[in-house]
CSV table of C-alpha atoms and ligand atoms in Angstrom, one decimal:
chain,number,residue,atom,x,y,z
A,1,UNK,CA,0.0,0.0,0.0
A,2,UNK,CA,3.1,2.3,0.0
A,3,UNK,CA,5.3,2.5,-3.1
A,4,UNK,CA,8.9,3.4,-2.2
A,5,UNK,CA,11.3,5.2,-4.5
A,6,UNK,CA,15.0,5.7,-3.7
A,7,UNK,CA,14.9,3.8,-0.4
A,8,UNK,CA,18.3,5.1,0.8
A,9,UNK,CA,17.5,8.8,0.3
A,10,UNK,CA,18.4,11.0,3.2
A,11,UNK,CA,15.0,12.9,3.4
A,12,UNK,CA,11.7,11.1,3.7
A,13,UNK,CA,8.9,12.7,1.7
A,14,UNK,CA,5.4,11.2,1.8
A,15,UNK,CA,2.7,11.7,-0.9
A,16,UNK,CA,-0.7,10.8,0.3
A,17,UNK,CA,-1.7,9.9,-3.2
A,18,UNK,CA,-0.1,8.8,-6.5
A,19,UNK,CA,0.1,11.9,-8.7
A,20,UNK,CA,0.4,12.2,-12.5
A,21,UNK,CA,3.8,12.1,-14.2
A,22,UNK,CA,7.2,11.2,-13.0
A,23,UNK,CA,9.1,14.5,-13.1
A,24,UNK,CA,8.0,15.3,-9.5
A,25,UNK,CA,9.4,11.9,-8.3
A,26,UNK,CA,12.7,12.4,-10.2
A,27,UNK,CA,13.2,15.9,-8.9
A,28,UNK,CA,12.9,14.6,-5.3
A,29,UNK,CA,15.1,11.6,-5.9
A,30,UNK,CA,17.8,13.8,-7.5
A,31,UNK,CA,17.9,15.8,-4.3
A,32,UNK,CA,18.4,12.8,-2.0
A,33,UNK,CA,14.8,12.2,-1.0
A,34,UNK,CA,13.3,8.8,-0.3
A,35,UNK,CA,9.8,9.1,-1.8
A,36,UNK,CA,6.9,7.1,-0.3
A,37,UNK,CA,3.6,7.2,-2.2
A,38,UNK,CA,0.4,5.9,-0.6
A,39,UNK,CA,-1.4,3.6,-3.1
A,40,UNK,CA,-4.4,2.6,-0.9
A,41,UNK,CA,-7.6,2.3,-2.8
A,42,UNK,CA,-9.4,4.7,-0.4
A,43,UNK,CA,-10.2,8.0,-2.0
A,44,UNK,CA,-10.4,10.2,1.1
A,45,UNK,CA,-7.8,9.5,3.7
A,46,UNK,CA,-8.7,10.2,7.4
A,47,UNK,CA,-6.5,12.1,9.8
A,48,UNK,CA,-5.6,8.7,11.4
A,49,UNK,CA,-4.6,7.2,8.0
A,50,UNK,CA,-2.2,10.2,7.4
A,51,UNK,CA,-0.7,10.0,10.9
A,52,UNK,CA,0.2,6.4,10.2
A,53,UNK,CA,1.8,7.5,6.9
A,54,UNK,CA,3.8,10.2,8.6
A,55,UNK,CA,5.2,7.7,11.1
A,56,UNK,CA,8.2,8.6,13.4
A,57,UNK,CA,10.4,10.3,10.9
A,58,UNK,CA,9.1,12.4,8.0
A,59,UNK,CA,10.6,15.5,6.5
A,60,UNK,CA,7.7,16.6,4.3
A,61,UNK,CA,4.3,15.6,3.0
A,62,UNK,CA,2.5,16.3,-0.2
A,63,UNK,CA,-1.3,16.1,0.5
A,64,UNK,CA,-4.6,16.6,-1.2
A,65,UNK,CA,-7.6,19.0,-0.8
A,66,UNK,CA,-9.8,16.2,0.5
A,67,UNK,CA,-7.7,15.9,3.7
A,68,UNK,CA,-8.1,17.8,6.9
A,69,UNK,CA,-4.8,19.4,7.6
A,70,UNK,CA,-5.2,20.9,11.1
A,71,UNK,CA,-3.6,20.9,14.5
A,72,UNK,CA,-3.5,17.1,14.8
A,73,UNK,CA,-1.7,16.5,11.5
A,74,UNK,CA,0.7,19.4,11.8
A,75,UNK,CA,1.7,18.4,15.4
A,76,UNK,CA,2.2,14.8,14.1
A,77,UNK,CA,4.4,16.1,11.3
A,78,UNK,CA,6.3,18.3,13.6
A,79,UNK,CA,7.0,15.4,16.0
A,80,UNK,CA,8.3,13.4,13.1
A,81,UNK,CA,10.8,16.2,12.4
A,82,UNK,CA,8.9,17.6,9.4
A,83,UNK,CA,8.8,21.2,8.4
A,84,UNK,CA,7.1,21.1,5.0
A,85,UNK,CA,3.6,20.4,3.7
A,86,UNK,CA,2.2,21.2,0.3
A,87,UNK,CA,-1.4,20.8,-1.0
A,88,UNK,CA,-1.5,19.6,-4.6
A,89,UNK,CA,-4.1,22.4,-5.2
A,90,UNK,CA,-4.2,26.2,-5.4
A,91,UNK,CA,-7.1,26.3,-2.9
A,92,UNK,CA,-6.1,25.6,0.7
A,93,UNK,CA,-9.3,25.9,2.7
A,94,UNK,CA,-8.7,22.4,4.0
A,95,UNK,CA,-5.5,23.6,5.7
A,96,UNK,CA,-5.4,25.4,9.1
A,97,UNK,CA,-2.6,27.8,8.3
A,98,UNK,CA,-2.5,29.1,11.9
A,99,UNK,CA,-1.9,25.5,13.2
A,100,UNK,CA,0.9,25.1,10.6
A,101,UNK,CA,2.5,28.4,11.8
A,102,UNK,CA,2.4,27.2,15.4
A,103,UNK,CA,4.5,24.2,14.4
A,104,UNK,CA,6.7,26.1,12.0
A,105,UNK,CA,5.5,24.1,9.0
A,106,UNK,CA,5.6,25.7,5.6
A,107,UNK,CA,2.4,25.3,3.6
A,108,UNK,CA,2.6,25.2,-0.2
A,109,UNK,CA,0.0,25.4,-2.9
A,110,UNK,CA,0.1,25.2,-6.7
A,111,UNK,CA,-1.1,28.5,-8.3
A,112,UNK,CA,-0.9,29.4,-12.0
A,113,UNK,CA,-0.4,26.0,-13.6
A,114,UNK,CA,-4.1,25.3,-13.4
A,115,UNK,CA,-5.5,28.8,-14.3
A,116,UNK,CA,-6.3,28.2,-18.0
A,117,UNK,CA,-7.4,24.6,-17.5
A,118,UNK,CA,-9.8,25.5,-14.8
A,119,UNK,CA,-11.1,28.5,-16.7
A,120,UNK,CA,-11.6,26.3,-19.7
A,121,UNK,CA,-13.8,24.0,-17.7
A,122,UNK,CA,-15.8,26.9,-16.4
A,123,UNK,CA,-16.3,28.0,-20.0
A,124,UNK,CA,-17.3,24.4,-21.0
A,125,UNK,CA,-19.9,24.4,-18.2
A,126,UNK,CA,-21.2,27.8,-19.3
A,127,UNK,CA,-21.7,26.5,-22.8
A,128,UNK,CA,-23.1,23.1,-21.7
A,129,UNK,CA,-25.7,24.9,-19.6
A,130,UNK,CA,-26.4,27.6,-22.2
A,131,UNK,CA,-26.9,25.1,-25.1
A,132,UNK,CA,-28.3,22.2,-23.0
A,133,UNK,CA,-25.6,19.8,-24.3
A,134,UNK,CA,-26.0,17.1,-21.6
A,135,UNK,CA,-29.8,17.0,-21.9
A,136,UNK,CA,-29.5,16.7,-25.7
A,137,UNK,CA,-26.9,14.0,-25.4
A,138,UNK,CA,-29.1,12.0,-23.1
A,139,UNK,CA,-32.0,12.4,-25.5
A,140,UNK,CA,-29.9,11.1,-28.4
A,141,UNK,CA,-28.7,8.1,-26.4
A,142,UNK,CA,-32.2,7.3,-25.3
A,143,UNK,CA,-33.2,6.9,-29.0
A,144,UNK,CA,-35.7,9.8,-28.7
A,145,UNK,CA,-34.5,11.8,-31.7
A,146,UNK,CA,-36.9,11.4,-34.6
A,147,UNK,CA,-36.0,14.4,-36.7
A,148,UNK,CA,-35.2,18.2,-36.6
A,149,UNK,CA,-37.7,20.4,-35.0
A,150,UNK,CA,-37.8,24.2,-34.6
A,151,UNK,CA,-38.3,24.0,-30.8
A,152,UNK,CA,-35.9,21.2,-30.0
A,153,UNK,CA,-33.4,22.0,-27.2
A,154,UNK,CA,-33.6,25.8,-27.7
A,155,UNK,CA,-31.0,27.4,-25.4
A,156,UNK,CA,-29.3,30.8,-24.9
A,157,UNK,CA,-27.1,32.8,-27.3
A,158,UNK,CA,-24.1,34.2,-25.5
A,159,UNK,CA,-22.9,36.8,-28.0
A,160,UNK,CA,-23.8,40.3,-26.9
A,161,UNK,CA,-25.0,39.1,-23.4
A,162,UNK,CA,-23.3,39.9,-20.2
A,163,UNK,CA,-20.9,37.6,-18.4
A,164,UNK,CA,-20.5,38.2,-14.6
A,165,UNK,CA,-17.4,37.1,-12.7
A,166,UNK,CA,-17.3,37.0,-9.0
A,167,UNK,CA,-13.7,36.7,-7.9
A,168,UNK,CA,-11.6,38.1,-10.8
A,169,UNK,CA,-8.3,36.7,-9.7
A,170,UNK,CA,-6.1,34.4,-11.8
A,171,UNK,CA,-8.9,32.0,-12.8
A,172,UNK,CA,-11.8,34.4,-12.8
A,173,UNK,CA,-9.8,36.8,-15.1
A,174,UNK,CA,-8.8,34.0,-17.5
A,175,UNK,CA,-12.4,32.8,-17.7
A,176,UNK,CA,-13.6,36.4,-18.3
A,177,UNK,CA,-11.1,36.8,-21.2
A,178,UNK,CA,-12.3,33.6,-22.8
A,179,UNK,CA,-16.0,34.6,-22.6
A,180,UNK,CA,-15.4,38.2,-23.8
A,181,UNK,CA,-13.0,37.3,-26.6
A,182,UNK,CA,-14.5,34.0,-27.6
A,183,UNK,CA,-18.2,35.0,-27.5
A,184,UNK,CA,-18.1,38.8,-27.6
A,185,UNK,CA,-19.8,39.1,-24.2
A,186,UNK,CA,-19.8,42.2,-22.1
A,187,UNK,CA,-18.2,41.9,-18.7
A,188,UNK,CA,-19.3,42.9,-15.2
A,189,UNK,CA,-17.1,41.7,-12.3
A,190,UNK,CA,-16.9,41.9,-8.6
A,191,UNK,CA,-13.7,41.5,-6.6
A,192,UNK,CA,-12.3,43.1,-3.5
A,193,UNK,CA,-9.4,44.3,-5.8
A,194,UNK,CA,-9.4,46.0,-9.1
A,195,UNK,CA,-8.6,43.6,-12.0
A,196,UNK,CA,-6.5,46.2,-13.9
A,197,UNK,CA,-5.0,43.8,-16.5
A,198,UNK,CA,-8.4,42.4,-17.3
A,199,UNK,CA,-9.9,45.8,-17.7
A,200,UNK,CA,-7.1,46.8,-20.0
A,201,UNK,CA,-7.6,43.7,-22.1
A,202,UNK,CA,-11.3,44.2,-22.6
A,203,UNK,CA,-10.7,47.9,-23.4
A,204,UNK,CA,-8.1,46.9,-26.1
A,205,UNK,CA,-10.4,44.2,-27.5
A,206,UNK,CA,-13.3,46.7,-27.7
A,207,UNK,CA,-11.0,49.0,-29.7
A,208,UNK,CA,-10.1,46.1,-32.0
A,209,UNK,CA,-13.7,45.2,-32.6
A,210,UNK,CA,-14.6,48.9,-33.3
A,211,UNK,CA,-11.8,49.2,-35.8
A,212,UNK,CA,-13.2,46.2,-37.6
A,213,UNK,CA,-16.7,47.7,-37.7
A,214,UNK,CA,-18.1,45.4,-35.1
A,215,UNK,CA,-20.0,46.1,-31.9
A,216,UNK,CA,-17.5,46.8,-29.2
A,217,UNK,CA,-17.6,44.8,-25.9
A,218,UNK,CA,-17.9,46.7,-22.6
A,219,UNK,CA,-16.7,46.1,-19.0
A,220,UNK,CA,-17.8,47.3,-15.6
A,221,UNK,CA,-16.4,46.8,-12.1
A,222,UNK,CA,-19.4,46.3,-9.9
A,223,UNK,CA,-19.6,48.0,-6.5
A,224,UNK,CA,-21.4,45.0,-5.0
A,225,UNK,CA,-21.9,41.4,-5.8
A,226,UNK,CA,-25.6,42.0,-6.1
A,227,UNK,CA,-25.0,44.3,-9.0
A,228,UNK,CA,-23.4,41.4,-10.9
A,229,UNK,CA,-26.2,39.0,-9.9
A,230,UNK,CA,-28.9,41.4,-11.2
A,231,UNK,CA,-27.2,42.3,-14.5
A,232,UNK,CA,-25.4,39.3,-15.7
A,233,UNK,CA,-26.8,36.5,-18.0
A,234,UNK,CA,-24.0,34.1,-17.2
A,235,UNK,CA,-22.3,34.2,-13.7
A,236,UNK,CA,-19.2,32.3,-12.8
A,237,UNK,CA,-17.9,32.0,-9.3
A,238,UNK,CA,-14.1,32.1,-8.8
A,239,UNK,CA,-13.3,33.4,-5.3
A,240,UNK,CA,-11.4,31.5,-2.6
A,241,UNK,CA,-13.5,29.8,0.0
A,242,UNK,CA,-13.3,31.6,3.4
A,243,UNK,CA,-15.7,33.0,6.0
A,244,UNK,CA,-16.5,35.9,3.6
A,245,UNK,CA,-17.5,33.7,0.7
A,246,UNK,CA,-19.3,30.9,2.5
A,247,UNK,CA,-22.9,30.7,1.1
A,248,UNK,CA,-22.1,33.9,-1.0
A,249,UNK,CA,-24.9,32.6,-3.3
A,250,UNK,CA,-28.0,31.9,-1.2
A,251,UNK,CA,-31.8,32.0,-1.3
A,252,UNK,CA,-31.8,35.9,-1.4
A,253,UNK,CA,-29.0,36.2,-4.0
A,254,UNK,CA,-30.6,33.6,-6.2
A,255,UNK,CA,-33.9,35.5,-6.1
A,256,UNK,CA,-32.3,38.7,-7.6
A,257,UNK,CA,-30.8,36.8,-10.6
A,258,UNK,CA,-32.5,36.8,-14.0
A,259,UNK,CA,-35.0,33.9,-14.3
A,260,UNK,CA,-33.0,32.6,-17.3
A,261,UNK,CA,-29.5,33.2,-16.0
A,262,UNK,CA,-26.8,30.6,-15.9
A,263,UNK,CA,-24.7,30.1,-12.8
A,264,UNK,CA,-21.3,28.2,-12.9
A,265,UNK,CA,-19.2,27.2,-9.9
A,266,UNK,CA,-15.7,26.0,-10.3
A,267,UNK,CA,-14.4,27.4,-7.0
A,268,UNK,CA,-15.6,25.5,-3.9
A,269,UNK,CA,-18.9,23.9,-3.1
A,270,UNK,CA,-19.8,25.9,0.1
A,271,UNK,CA,-19.7,29.2,-1.9
A,272,UNK,CA,-23.2,28.2,-2.9
A,273,UNK,CA,-26.0,27.2,-0.4
A,274,UNK,CA,-26.8,24.1,-2.4
A,275,UNK,CA,-30.1,23.4,-0.7
A,276,UNK,CA,-31.4,26.8,-1.7
A,277,UNK,CA,-30.0,26.2,-5.2
A,278,UNK,CA,-31.9,22.9,-5.6
A,279,UNK,CA,-35.1,24.7,-4.6
A,280,UNK,CA,-34.4,27.6,-7.0
A,281,UNK,CA,-33.7,25.2,-9.9
A,282,UNK,CA,-37.0,23.4,-9.2
A,283,UNK,CA,-39.0,26.7,-9.2
A,284,UNK,CA,-37.2,28.1,-12.2
A,285,UNK,CA,-36.8,25.6,-15.0
A,286,UNK,CA,-35.1,28.1,-17.3
A,287,UNK,CA,-32.4,28.9,-14.8
A,288,UNK,CA,-29.4,26.6,-15.4
A,289,UNK,CA,-26.3,25.7,-13.5
A,290,UNK,CA,-22.9,24.1,-14.3
A,291,UNK,CA,-21.3,22.7,-11.2
A,292,UNK,CA,-17.8,21.3,-10.7
A,293,UNK,CA,-17.9,21.5,-6.9
A,294,UNK,CA,-20.4,20.6,-4.2
A,295,UNK,CA,-21.1,21.6,-0.7
A,296,UNK,CA,-20.7,18.1,0.8
A,297,UNK,CA,-18.3,16.5,-1.7
A,298,UNK,CA,-18.5,13.8,-2.8
A,299,UNK,CA,-22.2,14.0,-2.2
A,300,UNK,CA,-24.8,16.2,-3.9
A,301,UNK,CA,-27.7,17.7,-1.9
A,302,UNK,CA,-31.0,15.7,-2.4
A,303,UNK,CA,-32.8,16.4,-5.6
A,304,UNK,CA,-29.9,17.9,-7.5
A,305,UNK,CA,-29.1,14.8,-9.5
A,306,UNK,CA,-32.7,14.7,-10.8
A,307,UNK,CA,-32.7,18.2,-12.3
A,308,UNK,CA,-32.3,18.6,-16.0
A,309,UNK,CA,-31.3,22.2,-15.6
A,310,UNK,CA,-28.1,21.2,-13.8
A,311,UNK,CA,-24.9,20.0,-15.4
A,312,UNK,CA,-22.7,18.3,-12.8
A,313,UNK,CA,-19.1,17.0,-13.1
A,314,UNK,CA,-16.9,15.6,-10.3
A,315,UNK,CA,-14.4,18.4,-9.4
A,316,UNK,CA,-12.4,18.0,-12.6
A,317,UNK,CA,-11.7,21.6,-13.4
A,318,UNK,CA,-7.9,21.3,-13.2
A,319,UNK,CA,-7.9,17.9,-14.8
A,320,UNK,CA,-5.7,18.3,-17.9
A,321,UNK,CA,-2.5,16.2,-18.2
A,322,UNK,CA,-0.2,19.2,-18.4
A,323,UNK,CA,-1.8,20.9,-15.4
A,324,UNK,CA,-2.0,17.9,-13.2
A,325,UNK,CA,1.7,17.0,-13.8
A,326,UNK,CA,2.6,20.6,-13.2
A,327,UNK,CA,0.6,20.7,-10.0
A,328,UNK,CA,2.5,17.6,-8.8
A,329,UNK,CA,5.8,19.3,-9.7
A,330,UNK,CA,5.0,22.5,-7.9
A,331,UNK,CA,3.8,20.6,-4.8
A,332,UNK,CA,7.0,18.5,-4.7
A,333,UNK,CA,9.2,21.5,-5.2
A,334,UNK,CA,7.4,23.4,-2.4
A,335,UNK,CA,8.3,20.6,0.0
A,336,UNK,CA,11.8,20.1,-1.4
A,337,UNK,CA,12.6,23.8,-1.2
A,338,UNK,CA,11.8,23.9,2.5
A,339,UNK,CA,13.7,20.7,3.3
A,340,UNK,CA,16.8,22.0,1.5
A,341,UNK,CA,16.5,25.5,3.1
A,342,UNK,CA,15.9,27.2,-0.3
A,343,UNK,CA,14.3,30.7,-0.3
A,344,UNK,CA,10.7,31.2,-1.4
A,345,UNK,CA,10.0,32.2,-5.0
A,346,UNK,CA,9.3,36.0,-5.1
A,347,UNK,CA,6.2,35.8,-7.3
A,348,UNK,CA,3.8,32.9,-7.0
A,349,UNK,CA,1.9,34.2,-10.1
A,350,UNK,CA,5.0,33.5,-12.2
A,351,UNK,CA,5.8,29.9,-11.8
A,352,UNK,CA,6.8,29.0,-15.4
A,353,UNK,CA,10.5,28.5,-14.6
A,354,UNK,CA,9.6,25.5,-12.4
A,355,UNK,CA,7.6,23.9,-15.2
A,356,UNK,CA,10.2,23.8,-18.0
A,357,UNK,CA,11.2,20.2,-18.3
A,358,UNK,CA,14.4,20.9,-20.2
A,359,UNK,CA,16.2,22.8,-17.5
A,360,UNK,CA,16.6,22.2,-13.7
A,361,UNK,CA,14.0,24.2,-11.7
A,362,UNK,CA,15.2,27.3,-9.7
A,363,UNK,CA,16.5,26.5,-6.2
A,364,UNK,CA,13.3,27.9,-4.5
A,365,UNK,CA,9.9,26.9,-3.2
A,366,UNK,CA,7.4,28.0,-5.9
A,367,UNK,CA,4.6,29.0,-3.6
A,368,UNK,CA,4.5,29.0,0.2
A,369,UNK,CA,1.4,30.7,1.6
A,370,UNK,CA,2.7,31.3,5.1
A,371,UNK,CA,6.2,32.4,4.1
A,372,UNK,CA,5.7,35.8,5.8
A,373,UNK,CA,4.4,34.4,9.0
A,374,UNK,CA,7.4,32.0,9.2
A,375,UNK,CA,9.8,34.7,8.2
A,376,UNK,CA,11.2,32.6,5.3
A,377,UNK,CA,13.8,34.3,3.0
A,378,UNK,CA,12.6,35.4,-0.5
A,379,UNK,CA,14.5,34.4,-3.7
A,380,UNK,CA,16.3,37.1,-5.5
A,381,UNK,CA,16.6,35.1,-8.7
A,382,UNK,CA,15.8,37.2,-11.8
A,383,UNK,CA,14.8,34.1,-14.0
B,1,NAD,N1,-12.7,23.3,-9.3
B,1,NAD,C1,-11.4,23.2,-9.3
B,1,NAD,O1,-10.9,22.1,-9.6
B,1,NAD,C2,-10.6,24.4,-8.9
B,1,NAD,C3,-9.3,24.5,-9.6
B,1,NAD,C4,-8.5,25.6,-9.2
B,1,NAD,C5,-9.0,26.5,-8.3
B,1,NAD,N2,-10.2,26.3,-7.7
B,1,NAD,C6,-10.7,27.3,-6.7
B,1,NAD,O2,-10.6,28.6,-7.3
B,1,NAD,C7,-10.1,29.5,-6.3
B,1,NAD,C8,-9.4,30.7,-7.0
B,1,NAD,O3,-8.2,30.4,-7.6
B,1,NAD,P1,-7.3,31.5,-8.2
B,1,NAD,O4,-6.0,30.8,-8.6
B,1,NAD,O5,-8.0,32.3,-9.2
B,1,NAD,O6,-7.1,32.4,-6.9
B,1,NAD,P2,-6.8,34.0,-6.8
B,1,NAD,O7,-6.4,34.2,-5.4
B,1,NAD,O8,-6.0,34.4,-8.0
B,1,NAD,O9,-8.3,34.6,-7.0
B,1,NAD,C9,-9.3,34.6,-6.0
B,1,NAD,C10,-10.0,36.0,-6.1
B,1,NAD,O10,-11.1,36.0,-5.2
B,1,NAD,C11,-11.2,37.3,-4.7
B,1,NAD,N3,-12.0,37.3,-3.5
B,1,NAD,C12,-11.7,36.9,-2.3
B,1,NAD,N4,-12.7,37.1,-1.4
B,1,NAD,C13,-13.7,37.6,-2.2
B,1,NAD,C14,-15.0,38.0,-1.9
B,1,NAD,N5,-15.5,38.0,-0.6
B,1,NAD,N6,-15.8,38.5,-2.9
B,1,NAD,C15,-15.3,38.6,-4.1
B,1,NAD,N7,-14.0,38.2,-4.5
B,1,NAD,C16,-13.3,37.7,-3.5
B,1,NAD,C17,-9.7,37.7,-4.4
B,1,NAD,O11,-9.6,39.1,-4.3
B,1,NAD,C18,-9.0,37.1,-5.7
B,1,NAD,O12,-9.0,38.1,-6.7
B,1,NAD,C19,-9.1,28.6,-5.4
B,1,NAD,O13,-9.0,29.2,-4.1
B,1,NAD,C20,-9.8,27.3,-5.4
B,1,NAD,O14,-10.7,27.2,-4.3
B,1,NAD,C21,-11.0,25.3,-8.0
B,2,DGY,O1,-7.9,24.2,-5.6
B,2,DGY,C1,-7.6,23.5,-6.6
B,2,DGY,O2,-6.4,23.5,-7.1
B,2,DGY,C2,-8.6,22.6,-7.1
B,2,DGY,O3,-9.8,22.5,-6.5
B,2,DGY,C3,-8.1,21.3,-7.7
B,2,DGY,O4,-7.3,21.6,-8.8
């Protein structure tokens, strides 16, 4: 149930799951790590399972977003001599960073490498919901198609409509660009910070369209989330999950959305009150959703699976081969960097140098979320 690579390596690094690709394993082995990979056929490991994997001596762990990394695990890791943990994910709401700080454990995540892949799934869900692709597919497979009809699976046209983005960070901005450029949608977004690069992009694209004699697209930064909910035809959620975004979309906010709006969630399930959503979908058959994440993963709230106006997929937004191999690489390098005493990369939004397979990665941890709290040195590399 545990696969061991480089048994005589000086540092013991545990991965709670097999991860795609081999580069991450090779990078650890080259730096004198013994790599142990848990191969148990149990999808979600418990805290007790992970304590057993950590054992008496462990220098670092690569873990998954399904695991509960809190006081118990960080104290176990610390007792085993470990000072490094990385989620193989950009989101780290499963990690109690204060507990990690208490034990001096660095917490890594994997930003950037999944931005486009995740945004592409959000775009796919937007299109699937708008054009009723899953319903139509089921209809075909059920042998129900007996000829073209003017009213068969009529959906929504995106061109000229408004796309709303809540949380215009890396992924939200990439999604916004896809929808604006690809489908000539107007943009309204809400974020705590101004998305300056996104605004510049839409402005330049509008100029381009105008110069070509086409209707220019527009953008607006909303003063409140409700403004986005009221005005947008397609709304995609991309904030982090924390206390401020828990149940951000609830009964009240659903009520102010357009009756034929499309809602997409590729962030975290608890950002939506899923019970309220099921009720809203039942009451409003023209309202559609595309969901990659769920409030009580891996479960769906009762009734959701029966609704034709919901497209549901199992948390696969970052699941492209390149991205998943890259996530494994970044997670391994986060752990390795701390073990080797390397500094922390200065800009976690610029992680490309770690992903180039043809050159050795920089001697740094690509993204440590508690680097300031731990007072870790920052890399001065100009790569
Ligand atoms: N479904 C998946 O497989 C998948 C894949 C990747 C990321 N994610 C989720 O997407 C999240 C975003 O990833 P990212 O790389 O774009 O992160 P990011 O930090 O670049 O973007 C998050 C944005 O949310 C904004 N935000 C925070 N609180 C907010 C609030 N209360 N209201 C509005 N906006 C708020 C932030 O200001 C930031 O701009 C991750 O934290 C993760 O939970 C899910
Ligand atoms: O936060 C993340 O990275 C995702 O949920 C998995 O890619």
